[in-house]
mmCIF file of C-alpha atoms in Angstrom:
data_model
loop_
_atom_site.group_PDB
_atom_site.id
_atom_site.type_symbol
_atom_site.label_atom_id
_atom_site.label_comp_id
_atom_site.label_asym_id
_atom_site.label_seq_id
_atom_site.Cartn_x
_atom_site.Cartn_y
_atom_site.Cartn_z
ATOM 1 C CA ASN F 1223 186.303 -14.319 90.848
ATOM 2 C CA ALA F 1224 186.092 -12.237 94.351
ATOM 3 C CA GLY F 1225 186.294 -9.014 92.806
ATOM 4 C CA VAL F 1226 187.926 -6.356 94.951
ATOM 5 C CA THR F 1227 188.562 -6.972 98.191
ATOM 6 C CA GLN F 1228 189.722 -5.021 101.244
ATOM 7 C CA THR F 1229 190.609 -6.088 104.392
ATOM 8 C CA PRO F 1230 190.107 -5.056 107.817
ATOM 9 C CA LYS F 1231 186.416 -4.680 107.874
ATOM 10 C CA PHE F 1232 186.729 -1.890 110.381
ATOM 11 C CA GLN F 1233 189.551 -0.827 112.301
ATOM 12 C CA VAL F 1234 190.226 0.996 115.595
ATOM 13 C CA LEU F 1235 193.453 2.782 116.003
ATOM 14 C CA LYS F 1236 195.074 5.315 118.475
ATOM 15 C CA THR F 1237 196.833 8.902 117.301
ATOM 16 C CA GLY F 1238 200.065 7.573 115.923
ATOM 17 C CA GLN F 1239 199.599 4.670 114.942
ATOM 18 C CA SER F 1240 200.460 3.005 111.758
ATOM 19 C CA MET F 1241 198.611 0.606 109.718
ATOM 20 C CA THR F 1242 198.046 -0.790 106.091
ATOM 21 C CA LEU F 1243 194.928 -1.213 104.378
ATOM 22 C CA GLN F 1244 195.058 -4.110 101.815
ATOM 23 C CA CYS F 1245 192.855 -3.924 98.723
ATOM 24 C CA ALA F 1246 193.420 -6.955 96.142
ATOM 25 C CA GLN F 1247 191.533 -7.751 93.037
ATOM 26 C CA ASP F 1248 191.448 -10.710 90.815
ATOM 27 C CA MET F 1249 190.127 -9.120 87.705
ATOM 28 C CA ASN F 1250 193.726 -8.114 85.690
ATOM 29 C CA HIS F 1251 192.482 -4.626 86.341
ATOM 30 C CA GLU F 1252 195.517 -1.918 85.315
ATOM 31 C CA TYR F 1253 194.128 0.787 87.569
ATOM 32 C CA MET F 1254 193.668 1.071 90.727
ATOM 33 C CA SER F 1255 192.284 3.549 93.167
ATOM 34 C CA TRP F 1256 191.601 4.380 97.263
ATOM 35 C CA TYR F 1257 189.229 6.979 97.913
ATOM 36 C CA ARG F 1258 187.669 7.942 101.709
ATOM 37 C CA GLN F 1259 184.271 8.416 102.279
ATOM 38 C CA ASP F 1260 182.990 10.991 104.671
ATOM 39 C CA PRO F 1261 179.507 12.586 105.581
ATOM 40 C CA GLY F 1262 177.977 15.168 103.665
ATOM 41 C CA MET F 1263 181.234 14.765 100.662
ATOM 42 C CA GLY F 1264 181.010 11.932 98.729
ATOM 43 C CA LEU F 1265 184.005 10.236 97.672
ATOM 44 C CA ARG F 1266 187.230 11.431 97.566
ATOM 45 C CA LEU F 1267 190.553 9.790 95.692
ATOM 46 C CA ILE F 1268 193.287 9.703 98.025
ATOM 47 C CA HIS F 1269 195.728 7.725 95.301
ATOM 48 C CA TYR F 1270 195.591 5.996 91.826
ATOM 49 C CA SER F 1271 198.016 3.600 90.178
ATOM 50 C CA VAL F 1272 197.776 3.170 86.373
ATOM 51 C CA GLY F 1273 199.947 -0.539 86.640
ATOM 52 C CA ALA F 1274 202.061 -2.039 88.605
ATOM 53 C CA GLY F 1275 205.139 -0.145 89.551
ATOM 54 C CA ILE F 1276 203.133 3.412 88.966
ATOM 55 C CA THR F 1277 201.589 5.711 91.450
ATOM 56 C CA ASP F 1278 200.323 9.199 91.770
ATOM 57 C CA GLN F 1279 198.632 11.756 93.923
ATOM 58 C CA GLY F 1280 194.803 12.101 93.984
ATOM 59 C CA GLU F 1281 192.425 14.993 95.575
ATOM 60 C CA VAL F 1282 193.538 13.993 99.013
ATOM 61 C CA PRO F 1283 196.897 12.330 99.530
ATOM 62 C CA ASN F 1284 198.515 13.948 102.897
ATOM 63 C CA GLY F 1285 199.192 11.345 105.237
ATOM 64 C CA TYR F 1286 198.706 8.953 103.289
ATOM 65 C CA ASN F 1287 201.730 6.229 101.369
ATOM 66 C CA VAL F 1288 200.964 3.872 98.086
ATOM 67 C CA SER F 1289 202.936 1.438 96.764
ATOM 68 C CA ARG F 1290 201.624 -0.872 94.052
ATOM 69 C CA SER F 1291 204.137 -3.769 93.022
ATOM 70 C CA THR F 1292 201.975 -6.640 91.240
ATOM 71 C CA THR F 1293 198.555 -5.861 89.152
ATOM 72 C CA GLU F 1294 196.634 -7.656 91.849
ATOM 73 C CA ASP F 1295 197.455 -5.842 95.441
ATOM 74 C CA PHE F 1296 196.946 -1.665 96.147
ATOM 75 C CA PRO F 1297 197.760 -1.307 100.057
ATOM 76 C CA LEU F 1298 197.257 2.260 101.772
ATOM 77 C CA ARG F 1299 199.554 2.818 104.288
ATOM 78 C CA LEU F 1300 198.977 5.240 107.148
ATOM 79 C CA LEU F 1301 202.447 5.731 108.639
ATOM 80 C CA SER F 1302 200.925 8.068 111.418
ATOM 81 C CA ALA F 1303 197.726 7.601 112.410
ATOM 82 C CA ALA F 1304 195.076 11.238 112.953
ATOM 83 C CA PRO F 1305 191.880 12.112 113.926
ATOM 84 C CA SER F 1306 191.278 13.130 110.652
ATOM 85 C CA GLN F 1307 191.902 10.163 108.756
ATOM 86 C CA THR F 1308 188.733 8.641 110.841
ATOM 87 C CA SER F 1309 186.920 7.978 108.015
ATOM 88 C CA VAL F 1310 185.120 4.892 105.740
ATOM 89 C CA TYR F 1311 187.832 4.310 102.500
ATOM 90 C CA PHE F 1312 187.008 2.317 99.554
ATOM 91 C CA CYS F 1313 189.255 0.337 96.664
ATOM 92 C CA ALA F 1314 188.006 -0.005 93.616
ATOM 93 C CA SER F 1315 189.938 -1.021 90.243
ATOM 94 C CA ARG F 1316 188.973 -0.792 86.438
ATOM 95 C CA GLU F 1317 190.506 -2.235 83.157
ATOM 96 C CA SER F 1318 192.514 0.140 81.688
ATOM 97 C CA GLN F 1319 193.958 3.835 82.698
ATOM 98 C CA GLY F 1320 192.359 5.665 79.376
ATOM 99 C CA LEU F 1321 189.345 6.942 79.005
ATOM 100 C CA GLY F 1322 186.924 4.034 77.743
ATOM 101 C CA GLU F 1323 183.956 1.844 78.324
ATOM 102 C CA GLU F 1324 185.618 0.248 81.436
ATOM 103 C CA THR F 1325 183.379 0.534 84.525
ATOM 104 C CA GLN F 1326 184.890 0.669 88.123
ATOM 105 C CA TYR F 1327 184.153 -2.119 90.477
ATOM 106 C CA PHE F 1328 184.778 -0.949 94.283
ATOM 107 C CA GLY F 1329 185.609 -3.043 96.788
ATOM 108 C CA PRO F 1330 183.435 -3.619 100.800
ATOM 109 C CA GLY F 1331 185.153 -0.709 102.088
ATOM 110 C CA THR F 1332 186.801 -0.585 105.609
ATOM 111 C CA ARG F 1333 185.638 1.425 108.397
ATOM 112 C CA LEU F 1334 188.787 3.239 110.330
ATOM 113 C CA LEU F 1335 188.584 4.414 113.083
ATOM 114 C CA VAL F 1336 191.483 6.805 115.329
ATOM 115 C CA LEU F 1337 190.857 7.616 118.612
ATOM 116 C CA ALA R 1213 188.414 21.487 87.490
ATOM 117 C CA GLN R 1214 185.753 19.191 87.980
ATOM 118 C CA LYS R 1215 183.057 19.153 89.942
ATOM 119 C CA VAL R 1216 179.581 17.309 90.266
ATOM 120 C CA THR R 1217 176.513 19.153 92.316
ATOM 121 C CA GLN R 1218 173.925 17.140 94.124
ATOM 122 C CA ALA R 1219 171.999 20.105 95.971
ATOM 123 C CA GLN R 1220 169.749 17.524 97.290
ATOM 124 C CA THR R 1221 170.858 16.236 100.549
ATOM 125 C CA GLU R 1222 168.222 14.192 102.039
ATOM 126 C CA ILE R 1223 164.730 13.246 99.570
ATOM 127 C CA SER R 1224 161.832 11.227 101.269
ATOM 128 C CA VAL R 1225 158.864 9.612 99.885
ATOM 129 C CA VAL R 1226 156.149 7.266 100.304
ATOM 130 C CA GLU R 1227 156.161 4.354 98.632
ATOM 131 C CA LYS R 1228 154.414 4.240 94.704
ATOM 132 C CA GLU R 1229 155.751 7.838 94.433
ATOM 133 C CA ASP R 1230 157.958 8.654 91.465
ATOM 134 C CA VAL R 1231 161.308 10.893 92.279
ATOM 135 C CA THR R 1232 164.217 12.280 91.003
ATOM 136 C CA LEU R 1233 167.577 13.124 91.581
ATOM 137 C CA ASP R 1234 169.208 15.852 90.362
ATOM 138 C CA CYS R 1235 173.019 15.948 89.840
ATOM 139 C CA VAL R 1236 174.150 18.824 87.535
ATOM 140 C CA TYR R 1237 178.472 18.974 86.857
ATOM 141 C CA GLU R 1238 181.364 20.984 85.412
ATOM 142 C CA THR R 1239 184.015 19.717 83.236
ATOM 143 C CA ARG R 1240 186.146 21.575 80.856
ATOM 144 C CA ASP R 1241 186.687 18.506 78.984
ATOM 145 C CA THR R 1242 185.080 17.703 75.681
ATOM 146 C CA THR R 1243 184.993 13.796 76.609
ATOM 147 C CA TYR R 1244 184.359 12.392 79.699
ATOM 148 C CA TYR R 1245 181.788 10.077 81.520
ATOM 149 C CA LEU R 1246 178.675 10.225 83.912
ATOM 150 C CA PHE R 1247 177.840 7.632 86.309
ATOM 151 C CA TRP R 1248 175.240 6.813 88.912
ATOM 152 C CA TYR R 1249 175.925 4.726 92.189
ATOM 153 C CA LYS R 1250 174.029 3.006 94.631
ATOM 154 C CA GLN R 1251 174.767 2.725 98.205
ATOM 155 C CA PRO R 1252 172.337 0.793 100.261
ATOM 156 C CA PRO R 1253 172.357 0.506 103.982
ATOM 157 C CA SER R 1254 174.490 -2.680 104.090
ATOM 158 C CA GLY R 1255 177.795 -0.060 102.832
ATOM 159 C CA GLU R 1256 179.260 -1.282 99.077
ATOM 160 C CA LEU R 1257 178.865 0.889 96.142
ATOM 161 C CA VAL R 1258 176.448 -0.336 93.176
ATOM 162 C CA PHE R 1259 177.396 0.563 89.804
ATOM 163 C CA LEU R 1260 173.936 1.839 88.073
ATOM 164 C CA ILE R 1261 174.627 3.595 85.338
ATOM 165 C CA ARG R 1262 178.010 4.723 82.703
ATOM 166 C CA ARG R 1263 177.044 7.563 79.964
ATOM 167 C CA ASN R 1264 179.761 9.158 77.633
ATOM 168 C CA SER R 1265 179.321 12.861 76.572
ATOM 169 C CA PHE R 1266 178.765 12.322 73.329
ATOM 170 C CA ASP R 1267 175.419 9.891 74.033
ATOM 171 C CA GLU R 1268 172.961 11.941 74.775
ATOM 172 C CA GLN R 1269 169.800 9.334 74.546
ATOM 173 C CA ASN R 1270 168.093 9.119 77.860
ATOM 174 C CA GLU R 1271 168.431 5.126 79.325
ATOM 175 C CA ILE R 1272 165.598 3.391 80.916
ATOM 176 C CA SER R 1273 166.295 0.344 82.709
ATOM 177 C CA GLY R 1274 163.167 -1.234 84.497
ATOM 178 C CA ARG R 1275 161.882 1.647 86.998
ATOM 179 C CA TYR R 1276 164.838 3.056 86.769
ATOM 180 C CA SER R 1277 165.570 6.231 83.839
ATOM 181 C CA TRP R 1278 168.332 9.009 83.254
ATOM 182 C CA ASN R 1279 168.230 11.888 81.651
ATOM 183 C CA PHE R 1280 171.407 13.587 80.248
ATOM 184 C CA GLN R 1281 171.314 17.179 78.974
ATOM 185 C CA LYS R 1282 174.480 18.575 77.982
ATOM 186 C CA SER R 1283 173.221 21.769 77.719
ATOM 187 C CA THR R 1284 171.969 22.313 81.599
ATOM 188 C CA SER R 1285 175.662 19.839 82.258
ATOM 189 C CA SER R 1286 172.700 17.484 84.178
ATOM 190 C CA PHE R 1287 172.374 13.999 84.388
ATOM 191 C CA ASN R 1288 169.444 13.585 86.691
ATOM 192 C CA PHE R 1289 167.687 9.632 87.757
ATOM 193 C CA THR R 1290 164.062 8.944 88.197
ATOM 194 C CA ILE R 1291 163.063 6.322 89.907
ATOM 195 C CA THR R 1292 159.534 5.192 88.848
ATOM 196 C CA ALA R 1293 156.719 3.878 91.550
ATOM 197 C CA SER R 1294 159.739 4.168 94.155
ATOM 198 C CA GLN R 1295 159.862 0.926 96.397
ATOM 199 C CA VAL R 1296 161.340 0.470 100.231
ATOM 200 C CA VAL R 1297 164.549 -1.477 98.708
ATOM 201 C CA ASP R 1298 165.242 1.901 96.603
ATOM 202 C CA SER R 1299 166.060 3.763 100.149
ATOM 203 C CA ALA R 1300 169.884 4.102 99.758
ATOM 204 C CA VAL R 1301 172.473 7.230 98.946
ATOM 205 C CA TYR R 1302 172.694 7.877 95.726
ATOM 206 C CA PHE R 1303 176.149 8.971 94.344
ATOM 207 C CA CYS R 1304 176.365 10.710 90.416
ATOM 208 C CA ALA R 1305 180.237 10.663 89.341
ATOM 209 C CA LEU R 1306 181.887 12.148 86.353
ATOM 210 C CA ARG R 1307 185.350 11.388 84.899
ATOM 211 C CA GLY R 1308 187.327 13.229 82.502
ATOM 212 C CA ASN R 1309 190.371 13.447 80.693
ATOM 213 C CA ASN R 1310 192.407 12.709 83.829
ATOM 214 C CA ASN R 1311 192.229 9.610 85.872
ATOM 215 C CA ASP R 1312 189.853 10.632 89.069
ATOM 216 C CA MET R 1313 186.309 10.498 89.643
ATOM 217 C CA ARG R 1314 184.854 13.077 90.765
ATOM 218 C CA PHE R 1315 181.736 12.128 93.435
ATOM 219 C CA GLY R 1316 178.839 14.545 94.246
ATOM 220 C CA ALA R 1317 178.406 14.538 97.907
ATOM 221 C CA GLY R 1318 175.164 11.992 97.188
ATOM 222 C CA THR R 1319 170.842 12.362 98.174
ATOM 223 C CA ARG R 1320 170.288 9.834 100.582
ATOM 224 C CA LEU R 1321 166.705 8.768 99.525
ATOM 225 C CA THR R 1322 164.037 6.977 102.299
ATOM 226 C CA VAL R 1323 160.997 5.399 100.843
ATOM 227 C CA LYS R 1324 158.696 5.053 103.936
ATOM 228 C CA PRO R 1325 156.052 2.153 103.634
#
């Protein structure tokens, strides 16, 4: 299994540009999520999905869109990038949405710089 | 509301010293899970441990040990005989009845040779 993969590893955008961060997992996990990591603030949840066709907002959703058309993929879209979105983005997945023994696995991260 | 506090921003020790990383959490849920993750300089997040709220037994895994105390809402992590390879940022996290995992701000551990 490749686990959770993310592309690209690094991206530079200009203010106002749009882009999609890709995330895929091959573990047939129902639950997927996106976090951003900023210095001194840990990881904060942006959006999550409990299954194909279902998404919901996390702690910091503004400026980001998501969709979940398949179990495997969970892309994160920035419609109009802002410097405040400069961060490291992590995608994660786990087996189910419920509270249980499942462990959350993280992708390697995407470092985004918005100029 | 759920909250995780890691009061120690940075810790520096000399190799072979023992070090404890503190984690204090807040939640109104009766069922919840606590986690520790390691983020080495390479940037990936490595899962270390998960504990549920009904299991207060301390756990030891090699040089790592975890002390979960519901009475003080703490889930502290101790590294015994630290090594340079332990240098990393360590995150404590909490997941309750909702679907999101709340992370602490992290503690940067530097182990000097």
